[in-house]
PDB file of C-alpha atoms in Angstrom:
ATOM      1  CA  MET A   1     -61.672 -44.292 -49.514  1.00  0.00           C
ATOM      2  CA  LEU A   2     -59.452 -42.682 -52.122  1.00  0.00           C
ATOM      3  CA  ARG A   3     -61.221 -39.391 -51.585  1.00  0.00           C
ATOM      4  CA  GLN A   4     -60.734 -39.539 -47.812  1.00  0.00           C
ATOM      5  CA  VAL A   5     -57.013 -40.358 -48.116  1.00  0.00           C
ATOM      6  CA  LYS A   6     -56.400 -37.520 -50.513  1.00  0.00           C
ATOM      7  CA  LEU A   7     -58.206 -35.001 -48.372  1.00  0.00           C
ATOM      8  CA  THR A   8     -56.471 -36.150 -45.189  1.00  0.00           C
ATOM      9  CA  ARG A   9     -53.045 -35.903 -46.811  1.00  0.00           C
ATOM     10  CA  TRP A  10     -53.480 -32.397 -48.151  1.00  0.00           C
ATOM     11  CA  ARG A  11     -55.595 -31.010 -45.348  1.00  0.00           C
ATOM     12  CA  GLY A  12     -52.467 -30.668 -43.091  1.00  0.00           C
ATOM     13  CA  PHE A  13     -50.457 -28.952 -45.824  1.00  0.00           C
ATOM     14  CA  ASP A  14     -49.375 -25.392 -45.138  1.00  0.00           C
ATOM     15  CA  ALA A  15     -48.993 -23.336 -48.290  1.00  0.00           C
ATOM     16  CA  HIS A  16     -47.006 -20.682 -46.479  1.00  0.00           C
ATOM     17  CA  SER A  17     -44.236 -23.132 -45.513  1.00  0.00           C
ATOM     18  CA  SER A  18     -44.073 -24.892 -48.887  1.00  0.00           C
ATOM     19  CA  PRO A  19     -41.336 -24.163 -51.443  1.00  0.00           C
ATOM     20  CA  PHE A  20     -43.976 -24.409 -54.186  1.00  0.00           C
ATOM     21  CA  ARG A  21     -46.210 -21.748 -55.655  1.00  0.00           C
ATOM     22  CA  VAL A  22     -49.969 -22.419 -55.721  1.00  0.00           C
ATOM     23  CA  SER A  23     -51.468 -22.725 -59.185  1.00  0.00           C
ATOM     24  CA  ASP A  24     -55.193 -22.011 -59.561  1.00  0.00           C
ATOM     25  CA  SER A  25     -55.461 -24.126 -62.702  1.00  0.00           C
ATOM     26  CA  SER A  26     -53.916 -27.253 -61.142  1.00  0.00           C
ATOM     27  CA  THR A  27     -56.073 -26.796 -58.041  1.00  0.00           C
ATOM     28  CA  HIS A  28     -59.254 -26.635 -60.097  1.00  0.00           C
ATOM     29  CA  GLY A  29     -58.320 -29.809 -61.956  1.00  0.00           C
ATOM     30  CA  PHE A  30     -57.586 -31.723 -58.762  1.00  0.00           C
ATOM     31  CA  VAL A  31     -60.927 -30.654 -57.206  1.00  0.00           C
ATOM     32  CA  GLN A  32     -62.793 -31.705 -60.351  1.00  0.00           C
ATOM     33  CA  MET A  33     -61.083 -35.146 -60.226  1.00  0.00           C
ATOM     34  CA  LEU A  34     -62.186 -35.652 -56.636  1.00  0.00           C
ATOM     35  CA  THR A  35     -65.763 -34.699 -57.494  1.00  0.00           C
ATOM     36  CA  GLU A  36     -65.926 -37.181 -60.392  1.00  0.00           C
ATOM     37  CA  LYS A  37     -64.410 -39.978 -58.283  1.00  0.00           C
ATOM     38  CA  LYS A  38     -66.976 -39.344 -55.567  1.00  0.00           C
ATOM     39  CA  ALA A  39     -69.825 -39.762 -58.077  1.00  0.00           C
ATOM     40  CA  VAL A  40     -68.477 -43.150 -59.216  1.00  0.00           C
ATOM     41  CA  ASP A  41     -67.704 -44.598 -55.764  1.00  0.00           C
ATOM     42  CA  GLY A  42     -70.888 -43.396 -54.133  1.00  0.00           C
ATOM     43  CA  PRO A  43     -71.177 -42.526 -50.465  1.00  0.00           C
ATOM     44  CA  PRO A  44     -68.289 -43.532 -48.177  1.00  0.00           C
ATOM     45  CA  GLN A  45     -68.583 -46.938 -46.463  1.00  0.00           C
ATOM     46  CA  GLY A  46     -69.281 -47.036 -42.746  1.00  0.00           C
ATOM     47  CA  GLY A  47     -70.748 -43.563 -42.527  1.00  0.00           C
ATOM     48  CA  SER A  48     -73.429 -41.235 -43.820  1.00  0.00           C
ATOM     49  CA  ARG A  49     -73.095 -39.153 -46.949  1.00  0.00           C
ATOM     50  CA  PRO A  50     -71.890 -35.570 -46.298  1.00  0.00           C
ATOM     51  CA  PRO A  51     -74.643 -33.011 -46.439  1.00  0.00           C
ATOM     52  CA  LYS A  52     -75.413 -31.321 -49.712  1.00  0.00           C
ATOM     53  CA  GLY A  53     -73.053 -28.548 -50.548  1.00  0.00           C
ATOM     54  CA  ASN A  54     -70.259 -29.954 -48.331  1.00  0.00           C
ATOM     55  CA  ASP A  55     -68.056 -30.663 -51.348  1.00  0.00           C
ATOM     56  CA  LYS A  56     -68.002 -26.999 -52.178  1.00  0.00           C
ATOM     57  CA  ILE A  57     -67.219 -26.055 -48.591  1.00  0.00           C
ATOM     58  CA  MET A  58     -64.296 -28.527 -48.360  1.00  0.00           C
ATOM     59  CA  ALA A  59     -62.929 -27.788 -51.794  1.00  0.00           C
ATOM     60  CA  GLU A  60     -62.745 -24.023 -51.327  1.00  0.00           C
ATOM     61  CA  PRO A  61     -59.718 -24.061 -48.937  1.00  0.00           C
ATOM     62  CA  LEU A  62     -57.900 -26.401 -51.305  1.00  0.00           C
ATOM     63  CA  ARG A  63     -57.600 -23.596 -53.830  1.00  0.00           C
ATOM     64  CA  ASN A  64     -55.226 -21.902 -51.432  1.00  0.00           C
ATOM     65  CA  ARG A  65     -53.540 -25.014 -49.995  1.00  0.00           C
ATOM     66  CA  ILE A  66     -52.607 -27.365 -52.857  1.00  0.00           C
ATOM     67  CA  PRO A  67     -49.266 -26.510 -54.491  1.00  0.00           C
ATOM     68  CA  ALA A  68     -48.166 -26.993 -58.073  1.00  0.00           C
ATOM     69  CA  PRO A  69     -45.297 -29.487 -57.794  1.00  0.00           C
ATOM     70  CA  THR A  70     -43.550 -28.231 -60.920  1.00  0.00           C
ATOM     71  CA  GLN A  71     -43.407 -24.568 -59.965  1.00  0.00           C
ATOM     72  CA  PHE A  72     -40.877 -23.215 -57.457  1.00  0.00           C
ATOM     73  CA  PHE A  73     -40.434 -19.846 -55.900  1.00  0.00           C
ATOM     74  CA  ALA A  74     -38.061 -17.732 -57.980  1.00  0.00           C
ATOM     75  CA  PRO A  75     -34.812 -16.908 -56.143  1.00  0.00           C
ATOM     76  CA  ASP A  76     -34.583 -13.485 -54.593  1.00  0.00           C
ATOM     77  CA  THR A  77     -32.144 -11.649 -56.843  1.00  0.00           C
ATOM     78  CA  ARG A  78     -32.503  -8.328 -55.130  1.00  0.00           C
ATOM     79  CA  ALA A  79     -29.215  -6.851 -53.961  1.00  0.00           C
ATOM     80  CA  ALA A  80     -28.585  -6.791 -50.242  1.00  0.00           C
ATOM     81  CA  PRO A  81     -29.233  -3.383 -48.698  1.00  0.00           C
ATOM     82  CA  VAL A  82     -26.153  -1.233 -48.394  1.00  0.00           C
ATOM     83  CA  PRO A  83     -25.553  -0.369 -44.730  1.00  0.00           C
ATOM     84  CA  GLY A  84     -25.603   3.262 -43.858  1.00  0.00           C
ATOM     85  CA  PRO A  85     -22.686   5.138 -42.331  1.00  0.00           C
ATOM     86  CA  THR A  86     -21.560   3.848 -38.944  1.00  0.00           C
ATOM     87  CA  PRO A  87     -22.181   6.344 -36.161  1.00  0.00           C
ATOM     88  CA  ARG A  88     -18.963   7.816 -34.870  1.00  0.00           C
ATOM     89  CA  VAL A  89     -18.049   6.810 -31.324  1.00  0.00           C
ATOM     90  CA  GLU A  90     -15.444   8.690 -29.368  1.00  0.00           C
ATOM     91  CA  ALA A  91     -12.503   6.418 -28.519  1.00  0.00           C
ATOM     92  CA  THR A  92     -11.855   5.628 -24.881  1.00  0.00           C
ATOM     93  CA  LEU A  93      -8.667   4.500 -23.187  1.00  0.00           C
ATOM     94  CA  ASP A  94      -9.565   0.831 -23.775  1.00  0.00           C
ATOM     95  CA  GLN A  95     -10.468   1.356 -27.464  1.00  0.00           C
ATOM     96  CA  ARG A  96      -6.990   1.397 -28.920  1.00  0.00           C
ATOM     97  CA  ILE A  97      -6.389   1.345 -32.661  1.00  0.00           C
ATOM     98  CA  ALA A  98      -2.883  -0.132 -32.747  1.00  0.00           C
ATOM     99  CA  PRO A  99      -2.528  -3.829 -31.838  1.00  0.00           C
ATOM    100  CA  ARG A 100      -1.229  -4.307 -28.330  1.00  0.00           C
ATOM    101  CA  PHE A 101       1.023  -7.057 -26.993  1.00  0.00           C
ATOM    102  CA  THR A 102       0.244  -8.004 -23.423  1.00  0.00           C
ATOM    103  CA  LEU A 103       2.214  -9.545 -20.583  1.00  0.00           C
ATOM    104  CA  LEU A 104       5.580  -8.347 -21.796  1.00  0.00           C
ATOM    105  CA  ILE A 105       6.925  -7.975 -18.234  1.00  0.00           C
ATOM    106  CA  ARG A 106       9.807  -5.724 -19.211  1.00  0.00           C
ATOM    107  CA  ALA A 107      11.643  -3.821 -16.499  1.00  0.00           C
ATOM    108  CA  ALA A 108      12.109  -0.155 -17.359  1.00  0.00           C
ATOM    109  CA  LYS A 109      12.664   3.217 -15.785  1.00  0.00           C
ATOM    110  CA  LEU A 110      10.870   6.520 -16.150  1.00  0.00           C
ATOM    111  CA  ILE A 111      13.032   9.610 -16.441  1.00  0.00           C
ATOM    112  CA  ALA A 112      11.207  12.710 -15.265  1.00  0.00           C
ATOM    113  CA  ALA A 113      12.348  16.252 -14.626  1.00  0.00           C
ATOM    114  CA  ASP A 114      12.824  15.595 -10.902  1.00  0.00           C
ATOM    115  CA  GLY A 115      14.432  12.158 -11.090  1.00  0.00           C
ATOM    116  CA  GLU A 116      14.261   8.562 -12.290  1.00  0.00           C
ATOM    117  CA  TYR A 117      11.781   5.885 -11.212  1.00  0.00           C
ATOM    118  CA  LEU A 118      11.322   2.166 -11.809  1.00  0.00           C
ATOM    119  CA  CYS A 119       8.369   0.504 -13.506  1.00  0.00           C
ATOM    120  CA  ILE A 120       7.384  -2.684 -15.334  1.00  0.00           C
ATOM    121  CA  ILE A 121       5.971  -2.600 -18.871  1.00  0.00           C
ATOM    122  CA  ARG A 122       2.826  -4.745 -19.046  1.00  0.00           C
ATOM    123  CA  ASP A 123       1.682  -4.177 -22.631  1.00  0.00           C
ATOM    124  CA  ALA A 124       2.848  -2.098 -25.561  1.00  0.00           C
ATOM    125  CA  SER A 125       1.962  -0.997 -29.072  1.00  0.00           C
ATOM    126  CA  GLU A 126       3.602   1.288 -31.590  1.00  0.00           C
ATOM    127  CA  THR A 127       1.622   4.202 -30.155  1.00  0.00           C
ATOM    128  CA  GLY A 128       2.091   3.717 -26.414  1.00  0.00           C
ATOM    129  CA  ILE A 129       2.511   1.479 -23.377  1.00  0.00           C
ATOM    130  CA  SER A 130       0.936   0.736 -20.032  1.00  0.00           C
ATOM    131  CA  VAL A 131       3.128   0.115 -17.011  1.00  0.00           C
ATOM    132  CA  ARG A 132       2.907  -1.068 -13.445  1.00  0.00           C
ATOM    133  CA  THR A 133       4.207   1.387 -10.899  1.00  0.00           C
ATOM    134  CA  PHE A 134       5.045   0.949  -7.231  1.00  0.00           C
ATOM    135  CA  HIS A 135       4.136   4.445  -6.096  1.00  0.00           C
ATOM    136  CA  PRO A 136       2.365   7.540  -7.445  1.00  0.00           C
ATOM    137  CA  LEU A 137       4.257   9.132 -10.301  1.00  0.00           C
ATOM    138  CA  PRO A 138       5.497  12.698  -9.902  1.00  0.00           C
ATOM    139  CA  VAL A 139       3.611  15.634 -11.333  1.00  0.00           C
ATOM    140  CA  GLY A 140       4.508  16.339 -14.952  1.00  0.00           C
ATOM    141  CA  SER A 141       3.307  14.456 -17.987  1.00  0.00           C
ATOM    142  CA  GLN A 142       6.398  14.507 -20.217  1.00  0.00           C
ATOM    143  CA  MET A 143       8.777  11.621 -19.485  1.00  0.00           C
ATOM    144  CA  VAL A 144      11.375   9.406 -21.134  1.00  0.00           C
ATOM    145  CA  ILE A 145      10.948   5.626 -20.908  1.00  0.00           C
ATOM    146  CA  GLU A 146      14.236   3.722 -20.903  1.00  0.00           C
ATOM    147  CA  LEU A 147      14.359  -0.047 -21.391  1.00  0.00           C
ATOM    148  CA  GLN A 148      16.998  -2.441 -20.070  1.00  0.00           C
ATOM    149  CA  ASN A 149      18.882  -2.349 -23.376  1.00  0.00           C
ATOM    150  CA  GLY A 150      19.166   1.455 -23.204  1.00  0.00           C
ATOM    151  CA  ASP A 151      16.497   2.264 -25.812  1.00  0.00           C
ATOM    152  CA  ARG A 152      14.638   5.452 -24.976  1.00  0.00           C
ATOM    153  CA  TYR A 153      11.146   6.650 -25.948  1.00  0.00           C
ATOM    154  CA  HIS A 154       9.674  10.080 -25.294  1.00  0.00           C
ATOM    155  CA  ALA A 155       6.125   9.767 -24.019  1.00  0.00           C
ATOM    156  CA  ASP A 156       3.298  11.664 -22.341  1.00  0.00           C
ATOM    157  CA  LEU A 157       1.513  10.389 -19.248  1.00  0.00           C
ATOM    158  CA  VAL A 158      -2.102   9.870 -20.343  1.00  0.00           C
ATOM    159  CA  TRP A 159      -3.673   8.254 -17.308  1.00  0.00           C
ATOM    160  CA  GLN A 160      -2.776   6.899 -13.868  1.00  0.00           C
ATOM    161  CA  GLN A 161      -4.858   4.689 -11.604  1.00  0.00           C
ATOM    162  CA  ASP A 162      -3.655   2.846  -8.513  1.00  0.00           C
ATOM    163  CA  ASP A 163      -0.508   0.965  -9.577  1.00  0.00           C
ATOM    164  CA  ARG A 164      -1.086   1.330 -13.324  1.00  0.00           C
ATOM    165  CA  ALA A 165      -0.281   4.142 -15.748  1.00  0.00           C
ATOM    166  CA  GLY A 166      -0.564   4.665 -19.491  1.00  0.00           C
ATOM    167  CA  PHE A 167       1.762   6.583 -21.806  1.00  0.00           C
ATOM    168  CA  ALA A 168       1.464   7.731 -25.414  1.00  0.00           C
ATOM    169  CA  PHE A 169       4.618   7.888 -27.517  1.00  0.00           C
ATOM    170  CA  ASP A 170       5.518  11.129 -29.262  1.00  0.00           C
ATOM    171  CA  GLN A 171       6.312   9.105 -32.393  1.00  0.00           C
ATOM    172  CA  PRO A 172       5.403   5.556 -33.492  1.00  0.00           C
ATOM    173  CA  ALA A 173       7.768   3.023 -31.940  1.00  0.00           C
ATOM    174  CA  ASP A 174       9.255  -0.168 -33.343  1.00  0.00           C
ATOM    175  CA  ILE A 175       7.068  -2.674 -31.494  1.00  0.00           C
ATOM    176  CA  ALA A 176       9.158  -5.623 -32.717  1.00  0.00           C
ATOM    177  CA  ARG A 177      12.262  -4.111 -31.096  1.00  0.00           C
ATOM    178  CA  ILE A 178      10.400  -3.431 -27.853  1.00  0.00           C
ATOM    179  CA  ILE A 179       9.319  -7.074 -27.686  1.00  0.00           C
ATOM    180  CA  ALA A 180      12.721  -8.519 -28.637  1.00  0.00           C
ATOM    181  CA  SER A 181      14.657  -5.947 -26.562  1.00  0.00           C
ATOM    182  CA  PRO A 182      18.038  -6.777 -28.175  1.00  0.00           C
ATOM    183  CA  SER A 183      21.078  -5.877 -26.087  1.00  0.00           C
ATOM    184  CA  ARG A 184      24.818  -6.473 -26.035  1.00  0.00           C
ATOM    185  CA  TYR A 185      24.563  -6.842 -22.268  1.00  0.00           C
ATOM    186  CA  SER A 186      23.338 -10.157 -20.854  1.00  0.00           C
ATOM    187  CA  LYS A 187      20.485  -9.566 -18.407  1.00  0.00           C
ATOM    188  CA  ARG A 188      21.851  -6.229 -17.326  1.00  0.00           C
ATOM    189  CA  ALA A 189      20.006  -4.777 -14.360  1.00  0.00           C
ATOM    190  CA  ILE A 190      18.497  -1.324 -14.680  1.00  0.00           C
ATOM    191  CA  ARG A 191      20.527   1.352 -12.917  1.00  0.00           C
ATOM    192  CA  VAL A 192      18.742   4.361 -11.479  1.00  0.00           C
ATOM    193  CA  SER A 193      20.760   7.565 -11.452  1.00  0.00           C
ATOM    194  CA  LEU A 194      20.315   9.642  -8.301  1.00  0.00           C
ATOM    195  CA  THR A 195      22.167  11.623  -5.674  1.00  0.00           C
ATOM    196  CA  ALA A 196      21.887  10.479  -2.080  1.00  0.00           C
ATOM    197  CA  GLU A 197      24.092  11.172   0.923  1.00  0.00           C
ATOM    198  CA  ALA A 198      25.346   7.965   2.536  1.00  0.00           C
ATOM    199  CA  GLU A 199      27.930   6.427   4.853  1.00  0.00           C
ATOM    200  CA  ILE A 200      30.406   3.593   4.330  1.00  0.00           C
ATOM    201  CA  VAL A 201      31.325   1.465   7.319  1.00  0.00           C
ATOM    202  CA  ALA A 202      34.626  -0.359   6.754  1.00  0.00           C
ATOM    203  CA  GLY A 203      35.954  -2.166   9.832  1.00  0.00           C
ATOM    204  CA  GLY A 204      35.929   0.409  12.569  1.00  0.00           C
ATOM    205  CA  THR A 205      35.924   3.376  10.149  1.00  0.00           C
ATOM    206  CA  VAL A 206      32.854   5.344   9.061  1.00  0.00           C
ATOM    207  CA  ALA A 207      33.347   7.484   5.942  1.00  0.00           C
ATOM    208  CA  ASP A 208      31.032   9.858   4.112  1.00  0.00           C
ATOM    209  CA  ALA A 209      29.901   8.796   0.654  1.00  0.00           C
ATOM    210  CA  THR A 210      27.440   9.758  -2.056  1.00  0.00           C
ATOM    211  CA  ILE A 211      25.336   7.241  -3.987  1.00  0.00           C
ATOM    212  CA  ARG A 212      25.441   8.033  -7.714  1.00  0.00           C
ATOM    213  CA  ASP A 213      23.400   5.140  -9.039  1.00  0.00           C
ATOM    214  CA  ILE A 214      21.785   2.019  -7.658  1.00  0.00           C
ATOM    215  CA  SER A 215      20.387  -1.256  -9.000  1.00  0.00           C
ATOM    216  CA  GLN A 216      19.040  -4.468  -7.548  1.00  0.00           C
ATOM    217  CA  GLN A 217      22.549  -5.919  -7.319  1.00  0.00           C
ATOM    218  CA  GLY A 218      24.741  -2.986  -6.354  1.00  0.00           C
ATOM    219  CA  ALA A 219      25.562   0.709  -6.330  1.00  0.00           C
ATOM    220  CA  LYS A 220      28.155   3.203  -7.516  1.00  0.00           C
ATOM    221  CA  ILE A 221      29.392   5.607  -4.873  1.00  0.00           C
ATOM    222  CA  ASP A 222      31.750   8.536  -4.478  1.00  0.00           C
ATOM    223  CA  CYS A 223      33.999   8.056  -1.459  1.00  0.00           C
ATOM    224  CA  GLY A 224      37.102   9.965  -0.355  1.00  0.00           C
ATOM    225  CA  PHE A 225      38.198   7.113   1.875  1.00  0.00           C
ATOM    226  CA  ARG A 226      40.409   4.605   0.079  1.00  0.00           C
ATOM    227  CA  LEU A 227      38.805   1.164   0.061  1.00  0.00           C
ATOM    228  CA  ALA A 228      40.567  -2.050  -0.870  1.00  0.00           C
ATOM    229  CA  MET A 229      39.413  -4.378  -3.612  1.00  0.00           C
ATOM    230  CA  ASP A 230      37.039  -7.098  -2.330  1.00  0.00           C
ATOM    231  CA  GLN A 231      36.814  -5.311   1.020  1.00  0.00           C
ATOM    232  CA  ARG A 232      33.595  -5.971   2.908  1.00  0.00           C
ATOM    233  CA  VAL A 233      31.642  -2.834   3.851  1.00  0.00           C
ATOM    234  CA  LYS A 234      28.227  -1.650   4.959  1.00  0.00           C
ATOM    235  CA  LEU A 235      26.216   0.992   3.088  1.00  0.00           C
ATOM    236  CA  ARG A 236      23.918   3.308   5.017  1.00  0.00           C
ATOM    237  CA  ALA A 237      21.542   5.896   3.546  1.00  0.00           C
ATOM    238  CA  ALA A 238      18.294   7.585   4.517  1.00  0.00           C
ATOM    239  CA  GLY A 239      15.354   5.761   2.995  1.00  0.00           C
ATOM    240  CA  MET A 240      17.031   2.325   2.825  1.00  0.00           C
ATOM    241  CA  VAL A 241      18.124  -0.326   5.283  1.00  0.00           C
ATOM    242  CA  GLU A 242      21.786  -0.872   6.096  1.00  0.00           C
ATOM    243  CA  THR A 243      23.140  -3.138   3.381  1.00  0.00           C
ATOM    244  CA  ASP A 244      26.165  -5.439   3.377  1.00  0.00           C
ATOM    245  CA  ALA A 245      28.309  -5.217   0.241  1.00  0.00           C
ATOM    246  CA  ILE A 246      31.728  -5.933  -1.200  1.00  0.00           C
ATOM    247  CA  VAL A 247      33.972  -3.572  -3.174  1.00  0.00           C
ATOM    248  CA  ARG A 248      34.136  -4.849  -6.749  1.00  0.00           C
ATOM    249  CA  TRP A 249      36.030  -2.024  -8.474  1.00  0.00           C
ATOM    250  CA  ARG A 250      37.514   1.403  -7.697  1.00  0.00           C
ATOM    251  CA  ARG A 251      38.936   4.350  -9.684  1.00  0.00           C
ATOM    252  CA  GLU A 252      39.464   8.079  -9.126  1.00  0.00           C
ATOM    253  CA  GLY A 253      37.462   8.390  -5.920  1.00  0.00           C
ATOM    254  CA  GLN A 254      34.622   6.120  -7.040  1.00  0.00           C
ATOM    255  CA  CYS A 255      33.816   2.547  -6.036  1.00  0.00           C
ATOM    256  CA  GLY A 256      31.492  -0.132  -7.326  1.00  0.00           C
ATOM    257  CA  LEU A 257      29.679  -2.150  -4.647  1.00  0.00           C
ATOM    258  CA  VAL A 258      27.949  -5.514  -5.047  1.00  0.00           C
ATOM    259  CA  PHE A 259      25.238  -6.242  -2.483  1.00  0.00           C
ATOM    260  CA  ASP A 260      25.284  -9.505  -0.539  1.00  0.00           C
ATOM    261  CA  GLU A 261      21.522  -9.798  -0.997  1.00  0.00           C
ATOM    262  CA  THR A 262      19.706  -8.671  -4.116  1.00  0.00           C
ATOM    263  CA  PHE A 263      16.826  -6.212  -3.730  1.00  0.00           C
ATOM    264  CA  GLN A 264      13.435  -7.196  -5.038  1.00  0.00           C
ATOM    265  CA  PHE A 265      12.390  -4.975  -7.943  1.00  0.00           C
ATOM    266  CA  GLY A 266       9.408  -3.498  -6.128  1.00  0.00           C
ATOM    267  CA  GLU A 267      11.461  -2.972  -2.969  1.00  0.00           C
ATOM    268  CA  LEU A 268      14.125  -1.079  -4.897  1.00  0.00           C
ATOM    269  CA  ALA A 269      11.470   1.015  -6.645  1.00  0.00           C
ATOM    270  CA  ARG A 270      10.117   2.187  -3.280  1.00  0.00           C
ATOM    271  CA  ILE A 271      13.635   2.886  -1.972  1.00  0.00           C
ATOM    272  CA  VAL A 272      14.360   5.022  -5.032  1.00  0.00           C
ATOM    273  CA  MET A 273      11.084   6.892  -4.593  1.00  0.00           C
ATOM    274  CA  GLU A 274      11.858   7.612  -0.933  1.00  0.00           C
ATOM    275  CA  ILE A 275      15.388   8.818  -1.717  1.00  0.00           C
ATOM    276  CA  GLN A 276      14.070  11.092  -4.478  1.00  0.00           C
ATOM    277  CA  ARG A 277      11.369  12.456  -2.151  1.00  0.00           C
ATOM    278  CA  ARG A 278      13.868  13.229   0.591  1.00  0.00           C
ATOM    279  CA  ARG A 279      16.195  14.947  -1.857  1.00  0.00           C
ATOM    280  CA  ALA A 280      13.356  17.119  -3.179  1.00  0.00           C
ATOM    281  CA  THR A 281      12.494  18.314   0.331  1.00  0.00           C
TER     282      THR A 281
END
């Protein structure tokens, strides 16, 4: 019975999955022990004696299957292979080197050769920005990006798709300042400089005027007609709806108007684009 137990235990052993190294000398000694034990115990009980020569047939695989319990595989001390040079891949628009900060949502304006336009900064890095636009940008790649605090950055238009556009700065920018956007003005609205012929309706009088700049909350106009402080007026201009306003300040032929209803940023951006287009034609 001892012989059968030993053989059954080791017969399922896999030398390839063992952490031990097979020793021929220990294997030979173990086989010899089994042979001597078999001679003393005689044939197994409850069965016939194995045919002659069977011991040799069964013992032969044991030479390759029984491990030496005191010998372990030596650790692999070979150095890890050094990786070869990484193939060079041409950078695409989405493979940017400088870290980018997303979802800034900073209002800004683009100053081009033919006028100024509104946009929203969506993400930025020290090497460039991407913006949301509300209309196709004019032809010409060189522009100046002005933030709400008055900071300006010279940049080249790199790409434009639908309502998005990407710019590359001429020089590395201070990304911390772009994010913080420090300003001495509290939530000052962006003013777009332009020239647009307009009319002022004050009571029963209609006077010619010229819009010099416009924002979401108001406009600066030139007007030869003397308007009173806090006087209610209407502003008319091609490319925008008639707008109710109040005179907030006046000096030397100029007046500052505050609109009764604030323009949405995208609405104002399209108004500015239409005024600039009409002026160009």
